[in-house]
Short mmCIF file of C-alpha atoms in Angstrom, two decimals:
data_model
loop_
_atom_site.label_atom_id
_atom_site.label_comp_id
_atom_site.label_asym_id
_atom_site.label_seq_id
_atom_site.Cartn_x
_atom_site.Cartn_y
_atom_site.Cartn_z
CA UNK G 1383 0.00 0.00 0.00
CA UNK G 1384 2.80 2.46 0.86
CA UNK G 1385 4.24 2.03 -2.65
CA UNK G 1386 0.88 2.97 -4.18
CA UNK G 1387 0.63 6.03 -1.95
CA UNK G 1388 4.16 7.04 -2.92
CA UNK G 1389 3.27 6.62 -6.60
CA UNK G 1390 0.12 8.74 -6.20
CA UNK G 1391 2.12 11.50 -4.51
CA UNK G 1392 4.55 11.55 -7.44
CA UNK G 1393 1.68 11.66 -9.94
CA UNK G 1394 0.17 14.60 -8.07
CA UNK G 1395 3.49 16.49 -8.15
CA UNK G 1396 3.94 15.70 -11.80
CA UNK G 1397 0.49 16.56 -13.17
CA UNK G 1398 -1.20 18.90 -10.69
CA UNK G 1399 -4.56 18.53 -8.94
CA UNK G 1400 -6.90 18.49 -11.95
CA UNK G 1401 -5.00 15.89 -14.01
CA UNK G 1402 -4.24 13.92 -10.85
CA UNK G 1403 -7.98 13.51 -10.22
CA UNK G 1404 -8.53 12.32 -13.80
CA UNK G 1405 -5.73 9.79 -13.56
CA UNK G 1406 -6.85 8.61 -10.13
CA UNK G 1407 -10.37 7.98 -11.41
CA UNK G 1408 -9.00 6.15 -14.47
CA UNK G 1409 -6.79 4.02 -12.21
CA UNK G 1410 -9.64 3.10 -9.85
CA UNK G 1411 -11.92 2.31 -12.77
CA UNK G 1412 -9.32 0.19 -14.58
CA UNK G 1413 -8.05 -1.72 -11.54
CA UNK G 1414 -11.22 -2.13 -9.49
CA UNK G 1415 -14.49 -1.19 -11.21
CA UNK G 1416 -13.69 -2.92 -14.51
CA UNK G 1417 -12.81 -6.21 -12.81
CA UNK G 1418 -16.46 -7.19 -12.97
CA UNK G 1419 -17.88 -7.11 -16.49
CA UNK G 1420 -21.58 -7.70 -17.04
CA UNK G 1421 -20.80 -7.82 -20.76
CA UNK G 1422 -18.80 -11.02 -20.26
CA UNK G 1423 -21.20 -12.35 -17.62
CA UNK G 1424 -24.24 -12.14 -19.92
CA UNK G 1425 -22.32 -13.25 -23.03
CA UNK G 1426 -20.13 -15.95 -21.51
CA UNK G 1427 -20.75 -18.47 -24.30
CA UNK G 1428 -19.71 -15.93 -26.90
CA UNK G 1429 -16.38 -15.25 -25.16
CA UNK G 1430 -15.70 -18.95 -24.61
CA UNK G 1431 -16.13 -19.52 -28.34
CA UNK G 1432 -14.00 -16.49 -29.21
CA UNK G 1433 -11.12 -17.66 -27.00
CA UNK G 1434 -11.43 -21.20 -28.32
CA UNK G 1435 -11.16 -19.87 -31.87
CA UNK G 1436 -8.01 -17.94 -30.97
CA UNK G 1437 -6.41 -20.95 -29.28
CA UNK G 1438 -7.26 -23.18 -32.25
CA UNK G 1439 -5.09 -21.08 -34.55
CA UNK G 1440 -1.70 -22.00 -36.00
CA UNK G 1441 1.25 -21.21 -33.73
CA UNK G 1442 4.10 -22.97 -31.90
CA UNK G 1443 3.69 -21.60 -28.37
CA UNK G 1444 1.57 -19.31 -26.22
CA UNK G 1445 2.99 -16.30 -24.39
CA UNK G 1446 1.04 -14.28 -21.84
CA UNK G 1447 2.66 -10.86 -21.63
CA UNK G 1448 1.68 -9.82 -18.12
CA UNK G 1449 3.40 -6.48 -17.57
CA UNK G 1450 0.71 -3.80 -17.59
CA UNK G 1451 2.74 -1.37 -19.68
CA UNK G 1452 -0.14 -0.77 -22.04
CA UNK G 1453 0.05 -1.15 -25.82
CA UNK G 1454 -1.28 2.13 -27.19
CA UNK G 1455 0.93 4.46 -25.19
CA UNK G 1456 2.91 7.41 -26.63
CA UNK G 1457 6.22 5.71 -25.74
CA UNK G 1458 6.24 2.68 -28.02
CA UNK G 1459 8.97 0.67 -26.34
CA UNK G 1460 10.49 -2.78 -25.88
CA UNK G 1461 7.28 -4.50 -24.63
CA UNK G 1462 5.33 -3.78 -27.80
CA UNK G 1463 8.29 -4.44 -30.12
CA UNK G 1464 9.18 -7.77 -28.52
CA UNK G 1465 5.52 -8.86 -28.45
CA UNK G 1466 5.08 -7.93 -32.12
CA UNK G 1467 8.18 -9.81 -33.19
CA UNK G 1468 7.38 -12.87 -31.08
CA UNK G 1469 4.02 -13.01 -32.84
CA UNK G 1470 5.78 -12.82 -36.22
CA UNK G 1471 7.85 -15.82 -35.12
CA UNK G 1472 4.82 -18.05 -34.71
CA UNK G 1473 4.07 -17.26 -31.07
CA UNK G 1474 0.51 -16.55 -29.97
CA UNK G 1475 0.87 -13.48 -27.75
CA UNK G 1476 -1.86 -12.34 -25.36
CA UNK G 1477 -0.67 -8.87 -24.38
CA UNK G 1478 -1.94 -7.38 -21.14
CA UNK G 1479 -3.60 -4.00 -21.56
CA UNK G 1480 -4.39 -1.24 -19.17
CA UNK G 1481 -7.80 0.25 -19.84
CA UNK G 1482 -6.31 3.62 -18.87
CA UNK G 1483 -4.58 3.74 -22.26
CA UNK G 1484 -5.90 0.90 -24.42
CA UNK G 1485 -9.66 1.15 -23.88
CA UNK G 1486 -9.92 -2.65 -24.17
CA UNK G 1487 -12.37 -4.01 -21.61
CA UNK G 1488 -12.21 -7.60 -22.87
CA UNK G 1489 -9.98 -8.61 -25.79
CA UNK G 1490 -9.09 -7.27 -29.20
CA UNK G 1491 -7.09 -8.60 -32.14
CA UNK G 1492 -4.12 -6.31 -32.73
CA UNK G 1493 -2.49 -8.18 -35.60
CA UNK G 1494 -1.75 -11.74 -36.71
CA UNK G 1495 -1.14 -13.85 -33.58
CA UNK G 1496 -1.22 -10.93 -31.13
CA UNK G 1497 -4.27 -10.04 -29.06
CA UNK G 1498 -4.73 -7.26 -26.53
CA UNK G 1499 -6.22 -8.91 -23.45
CA UNK G 1500 -7.68 -7.47 -20.25
CA UNK G 1501 -6.39 -9.84 -17.58
CA UNK G 1502 -7.96 -7.57 -14.98
CA UNK G 1503 -11.39 -8.79 -16.10
CA UNK G 1504 -11.91 -11.62 -13.60
CA UNK G 1505 -14.44 -13.70 -15.54
CA UNK G 1506 -12.65 -13.31 -18.88
CA UNK G 1507 -9.38 -14.37 -17.26
CA UNK G 1508 -11.06 -17.46 -15.77
CA UNK G 1509 -12.43 -18.45 -19.18
CA UNK G 1510 -8.96 -18.08 -20.71
CA UNK G 1511 -7.24 -20.16 -18.02
CA UNK G 1512 -9.84 -22.92 -18.28
CA UNK G 1513 -9.37 -23.13 -22.04
CA UNK G 1514 -5.58 -23.03 -21.71
CA UNK G 1515 -5.71 -26.12 -19.48
CA UNK G 1516 -6.96 -28.07 -22.52
CA UNK G 1517 -4.17 -26.75 -24.75
CA UNK G 1518 -1.01 -28.83 -25.16
CA UNK G 1519 1.17 -26.12 -26.71
CA UNK G 1520 4.15 -24.82 -24.66
CA UNK G 1521 2.96 -21.94 -22.48
CA UNK G 1522 4.88 -19.02 -20.97
CA UNK G 1523 4.29 -16.12 -18.63
CA UNK G 1524 6.56 -13.20 -19.57
CA UNK G 1525 7.00 -9.94 -17.68
CA UNK G 1526 9.33 -7.05 -16.97
CA UNK G 1527 11.57 -6.87 -13.92
CA UNK G 1528 9.98 -3.46 -13.25
CA UNK G 1529 6.46 -4.92 -12.99
CA UNK G 1530 5.07 -4.32 -9.52
CA UNK G 1531 1.59 -5.73 -10.02
CA UNK G 1532 2.07 -9.52 -10.06
CA UNK G 1533 3.36 -11.31 -6.97
CA UNK G 1534 5.66 -14.31 -6.72
CA UNK G 1535 2.61 -16.34 -5.72
CA UNK G 1536 0.93 -15.33 -8.99
CA UNK G 1537 3.98 -16.62 -10.86
CA UNK G 1538 3.98 -19.88 -8.90
CA UNK G 1539 0.29 -20.34 -9.71
CA UNK G 1540 1.08 -20.09 -13.42
CA UNK G 1541 3.97 -22.55 -13.07
CA UNK G 1542 1.67 -25.02 -11.27
CA UNK G 1543 -0.58 -24.86 -14.34
CA UNK G 1544 2.26 -25.81 -16.67
CA UNK G 1545 3.68 -22.41 -17.61
CA UNK G 1546 7.37 -21.51 -17.85
CA UNK G 1547 8.49 -18.09 -16.60
CA UNK G 1548 10.37 -15.57 -18.80
CA UNK G 1549 11.77 -12.76 -16.65
CA UNK G 1550 12.91 -9.69 -18.61
CA UNK G 1551 15.65 -8.05 -16.56
CA UNK G 1552 15.72 -4.75 -18.42
CA UNK G 1553 16.96 -2.11 -15.97
CA UNK G 1554 18.78 -1.57 -12.72
CA UNK G 1555 16.08 -1.97 -10.07
CA UNK G 1556 15.52 1.52 -8.72
CA UNK G 1557 12.74 3.51 -6.98
CA UNK G 1558 13.41 6.31 -9.47
CA UNK G 1559 12.34 4.09 -12.36
CA UNK G 1560 9.40 2.70 -10.40
CA UNK G 1561 8.25 6.23 -9.58
CA UNK G 1562 8.06 5.46 -5.85
CA UNK G 1563 9.94 6.49 -2.72
CA UNK G 1564 11.05 2.92 -2.02
CA UNK G 1565 11.37 -0.01 -4.38
CA UNK G 1566 8.05 -1.94 -4.36
CA UNK G 1567 8.31 -5.27 -2.56
CA UNK G 1568 6.76 -7.18 -5.48
CA UNK G 1569 9.65 -6.07 -7.70
CA UNK G 1570 12.21 -7.23 -5.14
CA UNK G 1571 10.44 -10.56 -4.54
CA UNK G 1572 10.21 -11.45 -8.25
CA UNK G 1573 13.86 -10.50 -8.79
CA UNK G 1574 14.98 -12.74 -5.93
CA UNK G 1575 12.76 -15.56 -7.16
CA UNK G 1576 14.25 -15.34 -10.66
CA UNK G 1577 17.81 -15.20 -9.32
CA UNK G 1578 17.27 -18.26 -7.11
CA UNK G 1579 15.49 -20.48 -9.65
CA UNK G 1580 17.54 -21.65 -12.60
CA UNK G 1581 14.47 -22.99 -14.42
CA UNK G 1582 13.38 -19.36 -14.93
CA UNK G 1583 14.45 -17.89 -18.28
CA UNK G 1584 16.18 -14.58 -17.60
CA UNK G 1585 16.47 -12.09 -20.47
CA UNK G 1586 19.13 -9.41 -19.99
CA UNK G 1587 19.42 -6.25 -22.07
CA UNK G 1588 22.83 -5.02 -20.87
CA UNK G 1589 26.23 -6.41 -19.85
CA UNK G 1590 25.97 -5.10 -16.28
CA UNK G 1591 22.70 -6.96 -15.84
CA UNK G 1592 24.28 -10.10 -17.28
CA UNK G 1593 27.13 -9.88 -14.76
CA UNK G 1594 24.61 -9.65 -11.93
CA UNK G 1595 22.72 -12.72 -13.14
CA UNK G 1596 25.85 -14.79 -13.74
CA UNK G 1597 27.15 -13.98 -10.24
CA UNK G 1598 23.93 -15.32 -8.72
CA UNK G 1599 22.90 -18.27 -10.92
CA UNK G 1600 25.41 -18.77 -13.70
CA UNK G 1601 24.48 -18.78 -17.39
CA UNK G 1602 21.75 -21.42 -17.26
CA UNK G 1603 18.66 -20.24 -19.17
CA UNK G 1604 20.27 -16.85 -19.68
CA UNK G 1605 19.18 -14.92 -22.80
CA UNK G 1606 21.03 -11.86 -24.10
CA UNK G 1607 18.66 -9.57 -25.96
CA UNK G 1608 19.51 -5.87 -25.96
CA UNK G 1609 17.06 -3.26 -27.17
CA UNK G 1610 16.74 -2.58 -30.88
CA UNK G 1611 14.93 -0.81 -33.69
CA UNK G 1612 12.13 -1.42 -36.16
CA UNK G 1613 14.45 -0.71 -39.07
CA UNK G 1614 11.85 -0.61 -41.85
CA UNK G 1615 9.57 1.66 -39.84
CA UNK G 1616 12.30 4.27 -39.41
CA UNK G 1617 13.19 4.25 -43.09
CA UNK G 1618 9.79 5.64 -44.11
CA UNK G 1619 8.64 9.07 -43.01
CA UNK G 1620 4.96 9.91 -42.63
CA UNK G 1621 4.71 12.10 -45.73
CA UNK G 1622 1.26 13.38 -44.78
CA UNK G 1623 2.33 14.66 -41.38
CA UNK G 1624 3.11 18.36 -41.07
CA UNK G 1625 5.47 19.45 -38.30
CA UNK G 1626 4.47 22.62 -36.44
CA UNK G 1627 5.54 26.06 -37.58
CA UNK G 1628 7.07 26.58 -34.13
CA UNK G 1629 9.45 23.67 -34.73
CA UNK G 1630 10.33 24.86 -38.25
CA UNK G 1631 11.12 28.34 -36.92
CA UNK G 1632 13.54 26.84 -34.40
CA UNK G 1633 15.46 24.63 -36.82
CA UNK G 1634 15.69 27.42 -39.42
CA UNK G 1635 17.21 30.05 -37.11
CA UNK G 1636 20.76 29.44 -38.34
CA UNK G 1637 22.07 27.28 -35.50
CA UNK G 1638 23.00 23.58 -35.48
CA UNK G 1639 20.04 21.48 -34.34
CA UNK G 1640 20.50 18.82 -31.66
CA UNK G 1641 17.55 16.58 -30.78
CA UNK G 1642 16.76 14.27 -27.88
CA UNK G 1643 13.53 12.37 -27.38
CA UNK G 1644 12.43 10.31 -24.40
CA UNK G 1645 11.89 10.74 -20.67
CA UNK G 1646 13.23 13.82 -18.91
CA UNK G 1647 14.15 12.55 -15.47
CA UNK G 1648 16.82 12.62 -12.77
CA UNK G 1649 19.19 10.62 -14.95
CA UNK G 1650 19.17 13.34 -17.64
CA UNK G 1651 22.32 15.51 -17.47
CA UNK G 1652 20.78 18.97 -17.28
CA UNK G 1653 24.11 20.66 -16.43
CA UNK G 1654 25.68 19.20 -19.55
CA UNK G 1655 22.79 20.43 -21.70
CA UNK G 1656 23.17 23.91 -20.20
CA UNK G 1657 26.87 23.88 -21.13
CA UNK G 1658 25.95 23.04 -24.74
CA UNK G 1659 23.31 25.78 -24.75
CA UNK G 1660 25.82 28.33 -23.38
CA UNK G 1661 27.99 28.01 -26.52
CA UNK G 1662 25.15 29.66 -28.49
CA UNK G 1663 26.02 27.39 -31.44
CA UNK G 1664 23.18 24.93 -31.00
CA UNK G 1665 19.43 24.58 -30.64
CA UNK G 1666 18.74 21.80 -28.14
CA UNK G 1667 15.29 20.42 -28.95
CA UNK G 1668 13.72 18.07 -26.41
CA UNK G 1669 10.71 15.84 -27.06
CA UNK G 1670 9.14 13.66 -24.39
CA UNK G 1671 7.54 13.63 -20.99
CA UNK G 1672 8.64 15.10 -17.69
CA UNK G 1673 9.00 11.81 -15.84
CA UNK G 1674 9.54 13.60 -12.54
CA UNK G 1675 10.00 17.15 -11.25
CA UNK G 1676 13.70 17.33 -12.22
CA UNK G 1677 13.27 19.26 -15.50
CA UNK G 1678 11.36 22.13 -13.89
CA UNK G 1679 13.78 22.20 -10.96
CA UNK G 1680 16.97 22.10 -13.04
CA UNK G 1681 16.14 23.89 -16.28
CA UNK G 1682 13.46 26.55 -16.09
CA UNK G 1683 13.91 28.94 -19.01
CA UNK G 1684 17.30 28.35 -20.64
CA UNK G 1685 18.19 30.13 -23.91
CA UNK G 1686 18.64 27.76 -26.89
CA UNK G 1687 16.79 24.90 -25.11
CA UNK G 1688 13.31 24.07 -26.41
CA UNK G 1689 11.02 21.61 -24.63
CA UNK G 1690 8.41 20.52 -27.19
CA UNK G 1691 6.46 17.98 -25.11
CA UNK G 1692 5.57 14.45 -26.25
CA UNK G 1693 4.85 13.32 -29.81
CA UNK G 1694 3.30 10.09 -30.96
CA UNK G 1695 5.81 7.36 -31.78
CA UNK G 1696 4.53 7.22 -35.36
CA UNK G 1697 5.59 10.81 -36.15
CA UNK G 1698 8.49 11.40 -33.77
CA UNK G 1699 10.90 10.27 -36.49
CA UNK G 1700 9.69 13.13 -38.71
CA UNK G 1701 11.08 15.64 -36.21
CA UNK G 1702 14.33 13.82 -35.47
CA UNK G 1703 15.06 13.40 -39.18
CA UNK G 1704 15.07 17.19 -39.64
CA UNK G 1705 17.77 17.74 -37.01
CA UNK G 1706 21.54 17.63 -37.48
CA UNK G 1707 22.67 15.61 -34.45
CA UNK G 1708 20.82 13.19 -32.17
CA UNK G 1709 21.94 12.76 -28.59
CA UNK G 1710 21.52 10.98 -25.26
CA UNK G 1711 22.98 13.21 -22.52
CA UNK G 1712 22.56 10.99 -19.45
CA UNK G 1713 24.44 11.21 -16.18
CA UNK G 1714 26.53 8.17 -15.31
CA UNK G 1715 25.00 6.16 -12.46
CA UNK G 1716 23.71 2.66 -11.64
CA UNK G 1717 20.64 3.20 -13.82
CA UNK G 1718 22.38 4.42 -16.96
CA UNK G 1719 25.31 1.98 -16.82
CA UNK G 1720 22.74 -0.83 -17.01
CA UNK G 1721 20.68 0.78 -19.76
CA UNK G 1722 20.46 -0.33 -23.37
CA UNK G 1723 18.97 2.85 -24.90
CA UNK G 1724 16.33 2.13 -27.53
CA UNK G 1725 17.05 5.56 -28.95
CA UNK G 1726 20.56 4.87 -30.20
CA UNK G 1727 19.32 2.15 -32.56
CA UNK G 1728 16.50 4.39 -33.81
CA UNK G 1729 19.01 7.22 -34.29
CA UNK G 1730 21.17 4.83 -36.34
CA UNK G 1731 18.25 3.96 -38.61
CA UNK G 1732 17.62 7.67 -39.17
CA UNK G 1733 21.23 8.03 -40.42
CA UNK G 1734 21.95 10.90 -38.05
CA UNK G 1735 25.22 11.48 -36.14
CA UNK G 1736 24.94 10.24 -32.55
CA UNK G 1737 26.62 11.75 -29.51
CA UNK G 1738 26.13 10.33 -26.03
CA UNK G 1739 27.75 10.46 -22.64
CA UNK G 1740 30.03 7.57 -21.66
CA UNK G 1741 27.39 4.88 -21.07
CA UNK G 1742 28.69 1.32 -21.11
CA UNK G 1743 26.15 0.01 -23.62
CA UNK G 1744 26.83 2.88 -26.03
CA UNK G 1745 30.53 1.97 -26.15
CA UNK G 1746 29.65 -1.19 -28.10
CA UNK G 1747 28.81 0.65 -31.32
CA UNK G 1748 31.30 2.32 -33.66
CA UNK G 1749 28.73 4.78 -34.97
CA UNK G 1750 28.15 6.29 -31.51
CA UNK G 1751 30.48 9.16 -30.57
CA UNK G 1752 31.15 9.16 -26.82
CA UNK G 1753 31.71 12.41 -24.94
CA UNK G 1754 33.79 11.80 -21.81
CA UNK G 1755 33.08 14.91 -19.78
CA UNK G 1756 31.76 18.33 -20.83
CA UNK G 1757 34.74 19.44 -22.94
CA UNK G 1758 34.92 16.17 -24.82
CA UNK G 1759 31.15 16.13 -25.31
CA UNK G 1760 31.33 19.57 -26.96
CA UNK G 1761 34.22 18.35 -29.12
CA UNK G 1762 32.23 15.29 -30.18
CA UNK G 1763 29.30 17.50 -31.18
CA UNK G 1764 31.61 19.41 -33.53
CA UNK G 1765 32.92 16.14 -34.99
CA UNK G 1766 29.37 14.84 -35.37
CA UNK G 1767 28.28 17.88 -37.36
CA UNK G 1768 31.21 17.37 -39.73
CA UNK G 1769 30.12 13.75 -40.28
CA UNK G 1770 26.44 14.35 -40.98
CA UNK G 1771 26.90 13.98 -44.75
CA UNK G 1772 29.84 11.55 -44.66
CA UNK G 1773 28.91 8.53 -46.80
CA UNK G 1774 31.09 5.99 -44.99
CA UNK G 1775 29.75 7.10 -41.61
CA UNK G 1776 26.15 6.88 -42.85
CA UNK G 1777 26.88 3.37 -44.12
CA UNK G 1778 28.17 2.45 -40.65
CA UNK G 1779 25.00 3.81 -39.04
CA UNK G 1780 22.89 1.78 -41.45
CA UNK G 1781 24.90 -1.40 -40.85
CA UNK G 1782 24.60 -1.19 -37.05
CA UNK G 1783 20.90 -0.37 -37.26
CA UNK G 1784 20.21 -3.46 -39.38
CA UNK G 1785 22.25 -5.61 -36.98
CA UNK G 1786 19.95 -4.53 -34.15
CA UNK G 1787 16.51 -4.98 -35.66
CA UNK G 1788 13.85 -6.07 -33.14
CA UNK G 1789 13.31 -9.27 -35.10
CA UNK G 1790 16.75 -10.47 -33.97
CA UNK G 1791 16.03 -9.57 -30.34
CA UNK G 1792 12.89 -11.73 -30.35
CA UNK G 1793 14.71 -14.57 -32.11
CA UNK G 1794 17.31 -14.60 -29.32
CA UNK G 1795 14.53 -15.42 -26.86
CA UNK G 1796 12.91 -18.08 -29.06
CA UNK G 1797 16.23 -19.79 -29.80
CA UNK G 1798 16.69 -20.55 -26.09
CA UNK G 1799 13.18 -21.48 -25.00
CA UNK G 1800 12.49 -23.76 -27.98
CA UNK G 1801 15.38 -26.03 -26.97
CA UNK G 1802 13.39 -27.15 -23.92
CA UNK G 1803 10.25 -27.57 -26.01
CA UNK G 1804 11.99 -30.26 -28.04
#
């Protein structure tokens, strides 16, 4: 309960009273009121038949994605990409929705072999589990290490029913990422369960996370699958979309345009960004959400820095493609040294020069220019601008983007779990 209170306090600070009330109502409705559905109760036979039809399809295995990240959220991230690519690799994926963002009270077909499913609907969930008991295909429960909804007992219940557990260890476990004062106990419990049970498949996205796993349980059922990019998606701009005049006025003011998109949080290096802005050579254009209060506390009104707010994932590439340099200016701490930034792979696919701070995962890629400290970061920005039309550098960006397509990240998971299926 204290974690939920802590989360609510942070939401209030972040959004203010009016939006807090809206989000609180949506949360209560999604997590409590929508648990009982008269629609399913009075049409039970219909939903039984619908689920049977889904389960009678052609696929090799069933995966229940049980992290309530939501599917139709502005930040289209690893959960959706992995789920999509698992479904393309002959997995039937039932992806957990949150009715706060997805508006799915029961179930909805998203694409071939992937369905958005409201596991919070008690009766619908019971129908699904009853039908799954009759199904002989390999079954898995997959969730994020940052999930704080499911308990270890929930996981054990699935295992008792014949499921295997895929634990995606995707970030350093931190209250800052959870948005709470203290790390929720459910997150700690599931982490300890995964580290102490070698039959659990553990997916790691970064070398530091791999080291942690190996130190606790060796390399048994360990899967390396960093973040990646939907390469083909980033090669095609939305030609019908018109960027705002405000944005065009910024990028046409004669300065070099640097772009960052993503969360603005405590791990963002605001002091470094101010140093870049102070040179008066660059426009620093920021897209995303204020994940916490840090942006307002650290930045305020800084000349040459433009906070543009969030943009939908489908059109964000249109903005980034019009800038000269793309960047990830993160501070170096336990969170960022264990982070595989989705952005760097998307930046690669956009064929734009990339400058980041000295994050361990960014060191792996030749196309990423690493700034070690403020002076070196400024130097790397100058080098990046000189490379923006360099053919050999663009070829390197393209090569590393292709090597990190999401399809390969999903295949890494399948290649390990299918060995036990045989």
